[in-house]
Amino acid sequence: MLSLKQCVQVLSMRCISMSASKLKYVNVAVDDKTGIATVEMNRPPVNSLNTPLLQELSTTLSDLTKNKSRGLILTSSSPTVFSAGLDILEMYKPDPERVKLFWTTVQEVWLKLYGSVYPTAAAINGHSPAGGCLLALSCEYRVMAPKLTIGLNETRLGIVAPTWFQASMQNVMSVRDTEKALTLGTMFSTDEALKVGLIDEVASDKQDAIKRCEQFLLQFAKISVEARAMTKRNCRGKAIADLENNREADLQNFLGFVNSPKVQRGLELYLESLKAKK
Ligand code: CO8
């Protein structure tokens, strides 16, 4: 016979799988022993974050909250890329209505992930530039496979990382290192990222990264859920409130930026440089 705790776990697994069955770009698997959900971004070739992928991430994060998840491990189905960041095609020659939805969904995913009640960890199994780095930084713990790159490289595209991107980095790195990394648009190697505190551990591969994330999350099994959540809120609350109270202004700032001819030219050149690699 199942214990009460097991019944709750089975019920929550079913709820998650009901939403998960409708997802195209996100794979969700909940471990029935630990209650930890592994969420795998699955939008080949590089998990660039377009509106549908962001919407599925947002739905998944809400499902985890509803189901009182014991924890989230965020990873990627790609063997080489965690996420290539925001989909540049959503920002290049943007459709006016779609680009608004795009940015408000980026805001929504960050608010849900950075402020989640349940504990979170990123198993970074591939390169993680810009928005990919932001997703990893929004988690509470980061484990990365060797010989990869990670960073907020926005200035290299002629873009300014919003203050909440900056706050996410400053939450784990010194103010000095954050300023240097953001102004230079530094992409750190795995070893460099460990040195500056951008990641917490180096793993041998994806499975090892997931295992180490799980070990981190399991530490919370003996901690009061409420005390944990309130403490996390105290640590992260200011950055969250800053965006929650200024979402429209942040959207207008983004629209002004993305619609400027200079930024459009920069995005065009960047897209060309990606194609030219081949
Ligand atoms: N968006 C859209 N398409 C992309 C992106 C992207 N971010 N990244 C790669 N692609 C495309 C490439 O153009 C290529 O397309 P195609 O097959 O049609 O030629 C395809 O994906 C595969 O790319 P690669 O051949 O480059 O794949 P690799 O495995 O060799 O390299 C990398 C993977 C390392 C991820 C590499 O693609 C890369 O460096 N990508 C760019 C990453 C980047 O700089 N992203 C920045 C996005 S901007 C952002 O996230 C924050 C914006 C904040 C805005 C704030 C405004 C106020």
mmCIF file with all atom_site columns, N, CA, C and O and ligand atoms in Angstrom, residues 45-46 48-49 80-81 83-89 91 103 127-132 149 153-154 157 159-162 165 253-254 257-258 267 270-271 274-275 277-278, ligand 1:
data_model
loop_
_atom_site.group_PDB
_atom_site.id
_atom_site.type_symbol
_atom_site.label_atom_id
_atom_site.label_alt_id
_atom_site.label_comp_id
_atom_site.label_asym_id
_atom_site.label_entity_id
_atom_site.label_seq_id
_atom_site.pdbx_PDB_ins_code
_atom_site.Cartn_x
_atom_site.Cartn_y
_atom_site.Cartn_z
_atom_site.occupancy
_atom_site.B_iso_or_equiv
_atom_site.pdbx_formal_charge
_atom_site.auth_seq_id
_atom_site.auth_comp_id
_atom_site.auth_asym_id
_atom_site.auth_atom_id
_atom_site.pdbx_PDB_model_num
ATOM   1   N N   . PRO A 1 45  ? 18.123 23.443 -33.645 1.00 0.00 ? 45  PRO A N   1
ATOM   2   C CA  . PRO A 1 45  ? 19.420 22.842 -33.329 1.00 0.00 ? 45  PRO A CA  1
ATOM   3   C C   . PRO A 1 45  ? 20.072 23.389 -32.056 1.00 0.00 ? 45  PRO A C   1
ATOM   4   O O   . PRO A 1 45  ? 20.934 22.739 -31.498 1.00 0.00 ? 45  PRO A O   1
ATOM   5   N N   . VAL A 1 46  ? 19.656 24.607 -31.583 1.00 0.00 ? 46  VAL A N   1
ATOM   6   C CA  . VAL A 1 46  ? 20.458 25.242 -30.517 1.00 0.00 ? 46  VAL A CA  1
ATOM   7   C C   . VAL A 1 46  ? 19.613 25.752 -29.344 1.00 0.00 ? 46  VAL A C   1
ATOM   8   O O   . VAL A 1 46  ? 20.098 26.523 -28.522 1.00 0.00 ? 46  VAL A O   1
ATOM   9   N N   . SER A 1 48  ? 17.384 27.972 -29.250 1.00 0.00 ? 48  SER A N   1
ATOM   10  C CA  . SER A 1 48  ? 17.240 29.431 -29.169 1.00 0.00 ? 48  SER A CA  1
ATOM   11  C C   . SER A 1 48  ? 15.824 29.695 -28.647 1.00 0.00 ? 48  SER A C   1
ATOM   12  O O   . SER A 1 48  ? 14.862 29.017 -29.015 1.00 0.00 ? 48  SER A O   1
ATOM   13  N N   . LEU A 1 49  ? 15.747 30.685 -27.757 1.00 0.00 ? 49  LEU A N   1
ATOM   14  C CA  . LEU A 1 49  ? 14.516 30.882 -26.977 1.00 0.00 ? 49  LEU A CA  1
ATOM   15  C C   . LEU A 1 49  ? 13.540 31.756 -27.760 1.00 0.00 ? 49  LEU A C   1
ATOM   16  O O   . LEU A 1 49  ? 13.557 32.984 -27.653 1.00 0.00 ? 49  LEU A O   1
ATOM   17  N N   . THR A 1 80  ? 25.486 19.580 -27.507 1.00 0.00 ? 80  THR A N   1
ATOM   18  C CA  . THR A 1 80  ? 26.520 20.634 -27.549 1.00 0.00 ? 80  THR A CA  1
ATOM   19  C C   . THR A 1 80  ? 26.062 22.006 -27.070 1.00 0.00 ? 80  THR A C   1
ATOM   20  O O   . THR A 1 80  ? 26.884 22.855 -26.760 1.00 0.00 ? 80  THR A O   1
ATOM   21  N N   . VAL A 1 81  ? 24.754 22.240 -27.043 1.00 0.00 ? 81  VAL A N   1
ATOM   22  C CA  . VAL A 1 81  ? 24.269 23.584 -26.672 1.00 0.00 ? 81  VAL A CA  1
ATOM   23  C C   . VAL A 1 81  ? 23.208 23.479 -25.571 1.00 0.00 ? 81  VAL A C   1
ATOM   24  O O   . VAL A 1 81  ? 22.225 22.749 -25.720 1.00 0.00 ? 81  VAL A O   1
ATOM   25  N N   . SER A 1 83  ? 21.589 26.438 -24.283 1.00 0.00 ? 83  SER A N   1
ATOM   26  C CA  . SER A 1 83  ? 20.669 27.295 -25.037 1.00 0.00 ? 83  SER A CA  1
ATOM   27  C C   . SER A 1 83  ? 21.478 28.419 -25.675 1.00 0.00 ? 83  SER A C   1
ATOM   28  O O   . SER A 1 83  ? 22.349 29.004 -25.023 1.00 0.00 ? 83  SER A O   1
ATOM   29  N N   . ALA A 1 84  ? 21.174 28.722 -26.946 1.00 0.00 ? 84  ALA A N   1
ATOM   30  C CA  . ALA A 1 84  ? 21.875 29.803 -27.663 1.00 0.00 ? 84  ALA A CA  1
ATOM   31  C C   . ALA A 1 84  ? 21.345 31.173 -27.268 1.00 0.00 ? 84  ALA A C   1
ATOM   32  O O   . ALA A 1 84  ? 21.677 32.173 -27.892 1.00 0.00 ? 84  ALA A O   1
ATOM   33  N N   . GLY A 1 85  ? 20.481 31.215 -26.243 1.00 0.00 ? 85  GLY A N   1
ATOM   34  C CA  . GLY A 1 85  ? 19.951 32.501 -25.787 1.00 0.00 ? 85  GLY A CA  1
ATOM   35  C C   . GLY A 1 85  ? 18.702 32.881 -26.544 1.00 0.00 ? 85  GLY A C   1
ATOM   36  O O   . GLY A 1 85  ? 18.101 32.054 -27.235 1.00 0.00 ? 85  GLY A O   1
ATOM   37  N N   . LEU A 1 86  ? 18.324 34.140 -26.404 1.00 0.00 ? 86  LEU A N   1
ATOM   38  C CA  . LEU A 1 86  ? 17.083 34.578 -27.040 1.00 0.00 ? 86  LEU A CA  1
ATOM   39  C C   . LEU A 1 86  ? 17.199 34.403 -28.551 1.00 0.00 ? 86  LEU A C   1
ATOM   40  O O   . LEU A 1 86  ? 18.279 34.604 -29.134 1.00 0.00 ? 86  LEU A O   1
ATOM   41  N N   . ASP A 1 87  ? 16.079 34.007 -29.145 1.00 0.00 ? 87  ASP A N   1
ATOM   42  C CA  . ASP A 1 87  ? 16.078 33.778 -30.586 1.00 0.00 ? 87  ASP A CA  1
ATOM   43  C C   . ASP A 1 87  ? 16.205 35.123 -31.301 1.00 0.00 ? 87  ASP A C   1
ATOM   44  O O   . ASP A 1 87  ? 15.291 35.956 -31.227 1.00 0.00 ? 87  ASP A O   1
ATOM   45  N N   . ILE A 1 88  ? 17.322 35.300 -31.983 1.00 0.00 ? 88  ILE A N   1
ATOM   46  C CA  . ILE A 1 88  ? 17.598 36.582 -32.641 1.00 0.00 ? 88  ILE A CA  1
ATOM   47  C C   . ILE A 1 88  ? 16.535 36.863 -33.708 1.00 0.00 ? 88  ILE A C   1
ATOM   48  O O   . ILE A 1 88  ? 16.192 38.010 -33.978 1.00 0.00 ? 88  ILE A O   1
ATOM   49  N N   . LEU A 1 89  ? 15.954 35.803 -34.275 1.00 0.00 ? 89  LEU A N   1
ATOM   50  C CA  . LEU A 1 89  ? 14.944 36.007 -35.318 1.00 0.00 ? 89  LEU A CA  1
ATOM   51  C C   . LEU A 1 89  ? 13.661 36.632 -34.768 1.00 0.00 ? 89  LEU A C   1
ATOM   52  O O   . LEU A 1 89  ? 12.867 37.188 -35.507 1.00 0.00 ? 89  LEU A O   1
ATOM   53  N N   . MET A 1 91  ? 13.847 39.079 -32.740 1.00 0.00 ? 91  MET A N   1
ATOM   54  C CA  . MET A 1 91  ? 14.195 40.494 -32.516 1.00 0.00 ? 91  MET A CA  1
ATOM   55  C C   . MET A 1 91  ? 14.601 41.205 -33.804 1.00 0.00 ? 91  MET A C   1
ATOM   56  O O   . MET A 1 91  ? 14.582 42.419 -33.875 1.00 0.00 ? 91  MET A O   1
ATOM   57  N N   . TRP A 1 103 ? 8.807  39.532 -25.494 1.00 0.00 ? 103 TRP A N   1
ATOM   58  C CA  . TRP A 1 103 ? 9.546  40.099 -24.355 1.00 0.00 ? 103 TRP A CA  1
ATOM   59  C C   . TRP A 1 103 ? 8.794  39.873 -23.030 1.00 0.00 ? 103 TRP A C   1
ATOM   60  O O   . TRP A 1 103 ? 9.405  39.563 -22.006 1.00 0.00 ? 103 TRP A O   1
ATOM   61  N N   . HIS A 1 127 ? 27.027 24.786 -24.659 1.00 0.00 ? 127 HIS A N   1
ATOM   62  C CA  . HIS A 1 127 ? 27.332 26.227 -24.603 1.00 0.00 ? 127 HIS A CA  1
ATOM   63  C C   . HIS A 1 127 ? 26.103 27.002 -24.128 1.00 0.00 ? 127 HIS A C   1
ATOM   64  O O   . HIS A 1 127 ? 24.959 26.616 -24.399 1.00 0.00 ? 127 HIS A O   1
ATOM   65  N N   . SER A 1 128 ? 26.382 28.123 -23.456 1.00 0.00 ? 128 SER A N   1
ATOM   66  C CA  . SER A 1 128 ? 25.282 28.816 -22.793 1.00 0.00 ? 128 SER A CA  1
ATOM   67  C C   . SER A 1 128 ? 25.454 30.337 -22.860 1.00 0.00 ? 128 SER A C   1
ATOM   68  O O   . SER A 1 128 ? 25.658 30.996 -21.842 1.00 0.00 ? 128 SER A O   1
ATOM   69  N N   . PRO A 1 129 ? 25.361 30.898 -24.088 1.00 0.00 ? 129 PRO A N   1
ATOM   70  C CA  . PRO A 1 129 ? 25.510 32.348 -24.191 1.00 0.00 ? 129 PRO A CA  1
ATOM   71  C C   . PRO A 1 129 ? 24.228 33.108 -23.838 1.00 0.00 ? 129 PRO A C   1
ATOM   72  O O   . PRO A 1 129 ? 23.125 32.554 -23.920 1.00 0.00 ? 129 PRO A O   1
ATOM   73  N N   . ALA A 1 130 ? 24.375 34.365 -23.430 1.00 0.00 ? 130 ALA A N   1
ATOM   74  C CA  . ALA A 1 130 ? 23.290 35.339 -23.283 1.00 0.00 ? 130 ALA A CA  1
ATOM   75  C C   . ALA A 1 130 ? 22.075 34.788 -22.523 1.00 0.00 ? 130 ALA A C   1
ATOM   76  O O   . ALA A 1 130 ? 22.178 34.416 -21.367 1.00 0.00 ? 130 ALA A O   1
ATOM   77  N N   . GLY A 1 131 ? 20.920 34.712 -23.198 1.00 0.00 ? 131 GLY A N   1
ATOM   78  C CA  . GLY A 1 131 ? 19.705 34.233 -22.527 1.00 0.00 ? 131 GLY A CA  1
ATOM   79  C C   . GLY A 1 131 ? 19.865 32.831 -21.947 1.00 0.00 ? 131 GLY A C   1
ATOM   80  O O   . GLY A 1 131 ? 19.199 32.479 -20.965 1.00 0.00 ? 131 GLY A O   1
ATOM   81  N N   . GLY A 1 132 ? 20.749 32.019 -22.538 1.00 0.00 ? 132 GLY A N   1
ATOM   82  C CA  . GLY A 1 132 ? 21.013 30.674 -21.983 1.00 0.00 ? 132 GLY A CA  1
ATOM   83  C C   . GLY A 1 132 ? 21.695 30.799 -20.637 1.00 0.00 ? 132 GLY A C   1
ATOM   84  O O   . GLY A 1 132 ? 21.357 30.104 -19.668 1.00 0.00 ? 132 GLY A O   1
ATOM   85  N N   . THR A 1 149 ? 31.355 27.045 -23.088 1.00 0.00 ? 149 THR A N   1
ATOM   86  C CA  . THR A 1 149 ? 31.423 28.489 -22.823 1.00 0.00 ? 149 THR A CA  1
ATOM   87  C C   . THR A 1 149 ? 30.086 28.984 -22.279 1.00 0.00 ? 149 THR A C   1
ATOM   88  O O   . THR A 1 149 ? 29.022 28.451 -22.626 1.00 0.00 ? 149 THR A O   1
ATOM   89  N N   . ASN A 1 153 ? 26.898 37.884 -23.149 1.00 0.00 ? 153 ASN A N   1
ATOM   90  C CA  . ASN A 1 153 ? 27.737 38.501 -24.197 1.00 0.00 ? 153 ASN A CA  1
ATOM   91  C C   . ASN A 1 153 ? 27.016 39.615 -24.946 1.00 0.00 ? 153 ASN A C   1
ATOM   92  O O   . ASN A 1 153 ? 27.392 39.965 -26.063 1.00 0.00 ? 153 ASN A O   1
ATOM   93  N N   . GLU A 1 154 ? 25.944 40.174 -24.326 1.00 0.00 ? 154 GLU A N   1
ATOM   94  C CA  . GLU A 1 154 ? 25.087 41.125 -25.045 1.00 0.00 ? 154 GLU A CA  1
ATOM   95  C C   . GLU A 1 154 ? 25.839 42.284 -25.695 1.00 0.00 ? 154 GLU A C   1
ATOM   96  O O   . GLU A 1 154 ? 25.537 42.664 -26.822 1.00 0.00 ? 154 GLU A O   1
ATOM   97  N N   . LEU A 1 157 ? 26.881 42.073 -29.175 1.00 0.00 ? 157 LEU A N   1
ATOM   98  C CA  . LEU A 1 157 ? 25.857 42.204 -30.220 1.00 0.00 ? 157 LEU A CA  1
ATOM   99  C C   . LEU A 1 157 ? 25.361 43.647 -30.293 1.00 0.00 ? 157 LEU A C   1
ATOM   100 O O   . LEU A 1 157 ? 24.383 43.939 -30.965 1.00 0.00 ? 157 LEU A O   1
ATOM   101 N N   . ILE A 1 159 ? 24.025 45.145 -27.753 1.00 0.00 ? 159 ILE A N   1
ATOM   102 C CA  . ILE A 1 159 ? 22.813 45.166 -26.927 1.00 0.00 ? 159 ILE A CA  1
ATOM   103 C C   . ILE A 1 159 ? 23.222 45.389 -25.475 1.00 0.00 ? 159 ILE A C   1
ATOM   104 O O   . ILE A 1 159 ? 24.304 44.971 -25.053 1.00 0.00 ? 159 ILE A O   1
ATOM   105 N N   . VAL A 1 160 ? 22.335 46.038 -24.719 1.00 0.00 ? 160 VAL A N   1
ATOM   106 C CA  . VAL A 1 160 ? 22.599 46.244 -23.288 1.00 0.00 ? 160 VAL A CA  1
ATOM   107 C C   . VAL A 1 160 ? 21.784 45.227 -22.490 1.00 0.00 ? 160 VAL A C   1
ATOM   108 O O   . VAL A 1 160 ? 20.557 45.176 -22.630 1.00 0.00 ? 160 VAL A O   1
ATOM   109 N N   . ALA A 1 161 ? 22.440 44.428 -21.669 1.00 0.00 ? 161 ALA A N   1
ATOM   110 C CA  . ALA A 1 161 ? 21.708 43.465 -20.834 1.00 0.00 ? 161 ALA A CA  1
ATOM   111 C C   . ALA A 1 161 ? 20.863 44.249 -19.821 1.00 0.00 ? 161 ALA A C   1
ATOM   112 O O   . ALA A 1 161 ? 21.388 45.130 -19.140 1.00 0.00 ? 161 ALA A O   1
ATOM   113 N N   . PRO A 1 162 ? 19.560 43.969 -19.736 1.00 0.00 ? 162 PRO A N   1
ATOM   114 C CA  . PRO A 1 162 ? 18.715 44.690 -18.781 1.00 0.00 ? 162 PRO A CA  1
ATOM   115 C C   . PRO A 1 162 ? 19.207 44.510 -17.336 1.00 0.00 ? 162 PRO A C   1
ATOM   116 O O   . PRO A 1 162 ? 19.949 43.573 -17.042 1.00 0.00 ? 162 PRO A O   1
ATOM   117 N N   . PHE A 1 165 ? 19.025 41.081 -15.796 1.00 0.00 ? 165 PHE A N   1
ATOM   118 C CA  . PHE A 1 165 ? 20.075 40.155 -16.225 1.00 0.00 ? 165 PHE A CA  1
ATOM   119 C C   . PHE A 1 165 ? 21.299 40.393 -15.328 1.00 0.00 ? 165 PHE A C   1
ATOM   120 O O   . PHE A 1 165 ? 21.922 39.475 -14.812 1.00 0.00 ? 165 PHE A O   1
ATOM   121 N N   . ASN A 1 253 ? 11.359 49.970 -22.885 1.00 0.00 ? 253 ASN A N   1
ATOM   122 C CA  . ASN A 1 253 ? 12.805 50.115 -23.057 1.00 0.00 ? 253 ASN A CA  1
ATOM   123 C C   . ASN A 1 253 ? 13.313 49.118 -24.103 1.00 0.00 ? 253 ASN A C   1
ATOM   124 O O   . ASN A 1 253 ? 14.072 49.463 -25.018 1.00 0.00 ? 253 ASN A O   1
ATOM   125 N N   . PHE A 1 254 ? 12.832 47.869 -23.983 1.00 0.00 ? 254 PHE A N   1
ATOM   126 C CA  . PHE A 1 254 ? 13.236 46.823 -24.930 1.00 0.00 ? 254 PHE A CA  1
ATOM   127 C C   . PHE A 1 254 ? 12.778 47.180 -26.345 1.00 0.00 ? 254 PHE A C   1
ATOM   128 O O   . PHE A 1 254 ? 13.552 47.080 -27.304 1.00 0.00 ? 254 PHE A O   1
ATOM   129 N N   . PHE A 1 257 ? 14.772 49.883 -27.919 1.00 0.00 ? 257 PHE A N   1
ATOM   130 C CA  . PHE A 1 257 ? 16.095 49.373 -28.238 1.00 0.00 ? 257 PHE A CA  1
ATOM   131 C C   . PHE A 1 257 ? 16.065 48.533 -29.505 1.00 0.00 ? 257 PHE A C   1
ATOM   132 O O   . PHE A 1 257 ? 16.824 48.743 -30.442 1.00 0.00 ? 257 PHE A O   1
ATOM   133 N N   . VAL A 1 258 ? 15.150 47.556 -29.480 1.00 0.00 ? 258 VAL A N   1
ATOM   134 C CA  . VAL A 1 258 ? 15.129 46.559 -30.551 1.00 0.00 ? 258 VAL A CA  1
ATOM   135 C C   . VAL A 1 258 ? 14.692 47.184 -31.886 1.00 0.00 ? 258 VAL A C   1
ATOM   136 O O   . VAL A 1 258 ? 15.068 46.703 -32.949 1.00 0.00 ? 258 VAL A O   1
ATOM   137 N N   . LEU A 1 267 ? 22.165 43.265 -35.251 1.00 0.00 ? 267 LEU A N   1
ATOM   138 C CA  . LEU A 1 267 ? 21.602 41.905 -35.260 1.00 0.00 ? 267 LEU A CA  1
ATOM   139 C C   . LEU A 1 267 ? 21.800 41.265 -36.643 1.00 0.00 ? 267 LEU A C   1
ATOM   140 O O   . LEU A 1 267 ? 22.112 40.082 -36.752 1.00 0.00 ? 267 LEU A O   1
ATOM   141 N N   . TYR A 1 270 ? 25.308 40.176 -36.953 1.00 0.00 ? 270 TYR A N   1
ATOM   142 C CA  . TYR A 1 270 ? 25.562 39.016 -36.093 1.00 0.00 ? 270 TYR A CA  1
ATOM   143 C C   . TYR A 1 270 ? 25.004 37.734 -36.732 1.00 0.00 ? 270 TYR A C   1
ATOM   144 O O   . TYR A 1 270 ? 25.664 36.695 -36.759 1.00 0.00 ? 270 TYR A O   1
ATOM   145 N N   . LEU A 1 271 ? 23.796 37.847 -37.288 1.00 0.00 ? 271 LEU A N   1
ATOM   146 C CA  . LEU A 1 271 ? 23.203 36.676 -37.964 1.00 0.00 ? 271 LEU A CA  1
ATOM   147 C C   . LEU A 1 271 ? 24.079 36.249 -39.142 1.00 0.00 ? 271 LEU A C   1
ATOM   148 O O   . LEU A 1 271 ? 24.311 35.057 -39.361 1.00 0.00 ? 271 LEU A O   1
ATOM   149 N N   . LEU A 1 274 ? 27.040 34.348 -37.947 1.00 0.00 ? 274 LEU A N   1
ATOM   150 C CA  . LEU A 1 274 ? 26.722 32.956 -37.572 1.00 0.00 ? 274 LEU A CA  1
ATOM   151 C C   . LEU A 1 274 ? 26.653 32.075 -38.814 1.00 0.00 ? 274 LEU A C   1
ATOM   152 O O   . LEU A 1 274 ? 27.142 30.950 -38.833 1.00 0.00 ? 274 LEU A O   1
ATOM   153 N N   . LYS A 1 275 ? 26.020 32.609 -39.864 1.00 0.00 ? 275 LYS A N   1
ATOM   154 C CA  . LYS A 1 275 ? 25.900 31.836 -41.118 1.00 0.00 ? 275 LYS A CA  1
ATOM   155 C C   . LYS A 1 275 ? 27.288 31.628 -41.741 1.00 0.00 ? 275 LYS A C   1
ATOM   156 O O   . LYS A 1 275 ? 27.578 30.577 -42.290 1.00 0.00 ? 275 LYS A O   1
ATOM   157 N N   . LYS A 1 277 ? 30.066 31.151 -40.477 1.00 0.00 ? 277 LYS A N   1
ATOM   158 C CA  . LYS A 1 277 ? 30.912 30.133 -39.821 1.00 0.00 ? 277 LYS A CA  1
ATOM   159 C C   . LYS A 1 277 ? 30.981 28.862 -40.657 1.00 0.00 ? 277 LYS A C   1
ATOM   160 O O   . LYS A 1 277 ? 31.912 28.092 -40.579 1.00 0.00 ? 277 LYS A O   1
ATOM   161 N N   . LYS A 1 278 ? 29.864 28.629 -41.437 1.00 0.00 ? 278 LYS A N   1
ATOM   162 C CA  . LYS A 1 278 ? 29.740 27.315 -42.107 1.00 0.00 ? 278 LYS A CA  1
ATOM   163 C C   . LYS A 1 278 ? 30.600 27.225 -43.358 1.00 0.00 ? 278 LYS A C   1
ATOM   164 O O   . LYS A 1 278 ? 30.867 28.190 -43.992 1.00 0.00 ? 278 LYS A O   1
HETATM 165 N N1  . CO8 B 2 .   ? 18.907 32.956 -32.388 1.00 0.00 ? 1   CO8 B N1  1
HETATM 166 C C1  . CO8 B 2 .   ? 18.527 32.498 -33.586 1.00 0.00 ? 1   CO8 B C1  1
HETATM 167 N N2  . CO8 B 2 .   ? 19.231 31.617 -34.320 1.00 0.00 ? 1   CO8 B N2  1
HETATM 168 C C2  . CO8 B 2 .   ? 20.393 31.175 -33.793 1.00 0.00 ? 1   CO8 B C2  1
HETATM 169 C C3  . CO8 B 2 .   ? 20.869 31.614 -32.555 1.00 0.00 ? 1   CO8 B C3  1
HETATM 170 C C4  . CO8 B 2 .   ? 20.067 32.549 -31.823 1.00 0.00 ? 1   CO8 B C4  1
HETATM 171 N N3  . CO8 B 2 .   ? 20.416 33.031 -30.628 1.00 0.00 ? 1   CO8 B N3  1
HETATM 172 N N4  . CO8 B 2 .   ? 22.043 31.005 -32.300 1.00 0.00 ? 1   CO8 B N4  1
HETATM 173 C C5  . CO8 B 2 .   ? 22.298 30.210 -33.372 1.00 0.00 ? 1   CO8 B C5  1
HETATM 174 N N5  . CO8 B 2 .   ? 21.306 30.316 -34.277 1.00 0.00 ? 1   CO8 B N5  1
HETATM 175 C C6  . CO8 B 2 .   ? 21.162 29.572 -35.536 1.00 0.00 ? 1   CO8 B C6  1
HETATM 176 C C7  . CO8 B 2 .   ? 22.357 29.827 -36.487 1.00 0.00 ? 1   CO8 B C7  1
HETATM 177 O O1  . CO8 B 2 .   ? 22.170 30.994 -37.244 1.00 0.00 ? 1   CO8 B O1  1
HETATM 178 C C8  . CO8 B 2 .   ? 22.296 28.558 -37.337 1.00 0.00 ? 1   CO8 B C8  1
HETATM 179 O O2  . CO8 B 2 .   ? 21.246 28.728 -38.269 1.00 0.00 ? 1   CO8 B O2  1
HETATM 180 P P1  . CO8 B 2 .   ? 21.317 28.008 -39.739 1.00 0.00 ? 1   CO8 B P1  1
HETATM 181 O O3  . CO8 B 2 .   ? 21.428 26.538 -39.463 1.00 0.00 ? 1   CO8 B O3  1
HETATM 182 O O4  . CO8 B 2 .   ? 20.048 28.426 -40.395 1.00 0.00 ? 1   CO8 B O4  1
HETATM 183 O O5  . CO8 B 2 .   ? 22.540 28.554 -40.406 1.00 0.00 ? 1   CO8 B O5  1
HETATM 184 C C9  . CO8 B 2 .   ? 21.836 27.470 -36.339 1.00 0.00 ? 1   CO8 B C9  1
HETATM 185 O O6  . CO8 B 2 .   ? 21.189 28.175 -35.265 1.00 0.00 ? 1   CO8 B O6  1
HETATM 186 C C10 . CO8 B 2 .   ? 22.989 26.668 -35.771 1.00 0.00 ? 1   CO8 B C10 1
HETATM 187 O O7  . CO8 B 2 .   ? 23.940 27.574 -35.231 1.00 0.00 ? 1   CO8 B O7  1
HETATM 188 P P2  . CO8 B 2 .   ? 25.502 27.287 -35.287 1.00 0.00 ? 1   CO8 B P2  1
HETATM 189 O O8  . CO8 B 2 .   ? 25.878 26.701 -36.612 1.00 0.00 ? 1   CO8 B O8  1
HETATM 190 O O9  . CO8 B 2 .   ? 26.201 28.542 -34.873 1.00 0.00 ? 1   CO8 B O9  1
HETATM 191 O O10 . CO8 B 2 .   ? 25.633 26.152 -34.153 1.00 0.00 ? 1   CO8 B O10 1
HETATM 192 P P3  . CO8 B 2 .   ? 26.931 25.744 -33.326 1.00 0.00 ? 1   CO8 B P3  1
HETATM 193 O O11 . CO8 B 2 .   ? 26.566 24.481 -32.643 1.00 0.00 ? 1   CO8 B O11 1
HETATM 194 O O12 . CO8 B 2 .   ? 28.165 25.777 -34.194 1.00 0.00 ? 1   CO8 B O12 1
HETATM 195 O O13 . CO8 B 2 .   ? 27.127 26.913 -32.239 1.00 0.00 ? 1   CO8 B O13 1
HETATM 196 C C11 . CO8 B 2 .   ? 26.336 28.414 -30.527 1.00 0.00 ? 1   CO8 B C11 1
HETATM 197 C C12 . CO8 B 2 .   ? 26.171 27.055 -31.208 1.00 0.00 ? 1   CO8 B C12 1
HETATM 198 C C13 . CO8 B 2 .   ? 27.665 28.461 -29.783 1.00 0.00 ? 1   CO8 B C13 1
HETATM 199 C C14 . CO8 B 2 .   ? 25.180 28.582 -29.547 1.00 0.00 ? 1   CO8 B C14 1
HETATM 200 C C15 . CO8 B 2 .   ? 26.325 29.524 -31.609 1.00 0.00 ? 1   CO8 B C15 1
HETATM 201 O O14 . CO8 B 2 .   ? 25.211 29.301 -32.465 1.00 0.00 ? 1   CO8 B O14 1
HETATM 202 C C16 . CO8 B 2 .   ? 26.188 30.927 -31.068 1.00 0.00 ? 1   CO8 B C16 1
HETATM 203 O O15 . CO8 B 2 .   ? 27.143 31.476 -30.551 1.00 0.00 ? 1   CO8 B O15 1
HETATM 204 N N6  . CO8 B 2 .   ? 24.976 31.516 -31.188 1.00 0.00 ? 1   CO8 B N6  1
HETATM 205 C C17 . CO8 B 2 .   ? 24.710 32.879 -30.804 1.00 0.00 ? 1   CO8 B C17 1
HETATM 206 C C18 . CO8 B 2 .   ? 24.517 32.990 -29.359 1.00 0.00 ? 1   CO8 B C18 1
HETATM 207 C C19 . CO8 B 2 .   ? 24.251 34.410 -28.954 1.00 0.00 ? 1   CO8 B C19 1
HETATM 208 O O16 . CO8 B 2 .   ? 25.093 35.269 -29.042 1.00 0.00 ? 1   CO8 B O16 1
HETATM 209 N N7  . CO8 B 2 .   ? 23.021 34.675 -28.512 1.00 0.00 ? 1   CO8 B N7  1
HETATM 210 C C20 . CO8 B 2 .   ? 22.633 35.970 -28.108 1.00 0.00 ? 1   CO8 B C20 1
HETATM 211 C C21 . CO8 B 2 .   ? 21.164 36.109 -28.191 1.00 0.00 ? 1   CO8 B C21 1
HETATM 212 S S1  . CO8 B 2 .   ? 20.647 37.664 -27.508 1.00 0.00 ? 1   CO8 B S1  1
HETATM 213 C C22 . CO8 B 2 .   ? 20.142 37.299 -25.907 1.00 0.00 ? 1   CO8 B C22 1
HETATM 214 O O17 . CO8 B 2 .   ? 19.969 36.176 -25.544 1.00 0.00 ? 1   CO8 B O17 1
HETATM 215 C C23 . CO8 B 2 .   ? 19.888 38.423 -24.929 1.00 0.00 ? 1   CO8 B C23 1
HETATM 216 C C24 . CO8 B 2 .   ? 19.258 39.598 -25.536 1.00 0.00 ? 1   CO8 B C24 1
HETATM 217 C C25 . CO8 B 2 .   ? 18.884 40.649 -24.493 1.00 0.00 ? 1   CO8 B C25 1
HETATM 218 C C26 . CO8 B 2 .   ? 18.124 41.763 -25.166 1.00 0.00 ? 1   CO8 B C26 1
HETATM 219 C C27 . CO8 B 2 .   ? 18.009 42.940 -24.282 1.00 0.00 ? 1   CO8 B C27 1
HETATM 220 C C28 . CO8 B 2 .   ? 17.593 44.209 -25.040 1.00 0.00 ? 1   CO8 B C28 1
HETATM 221 C C29 . CO8 B 2 .   ? 17.288 45.388 -24.149 1.00 0.00 ? 1   CO8 B C29 1
#
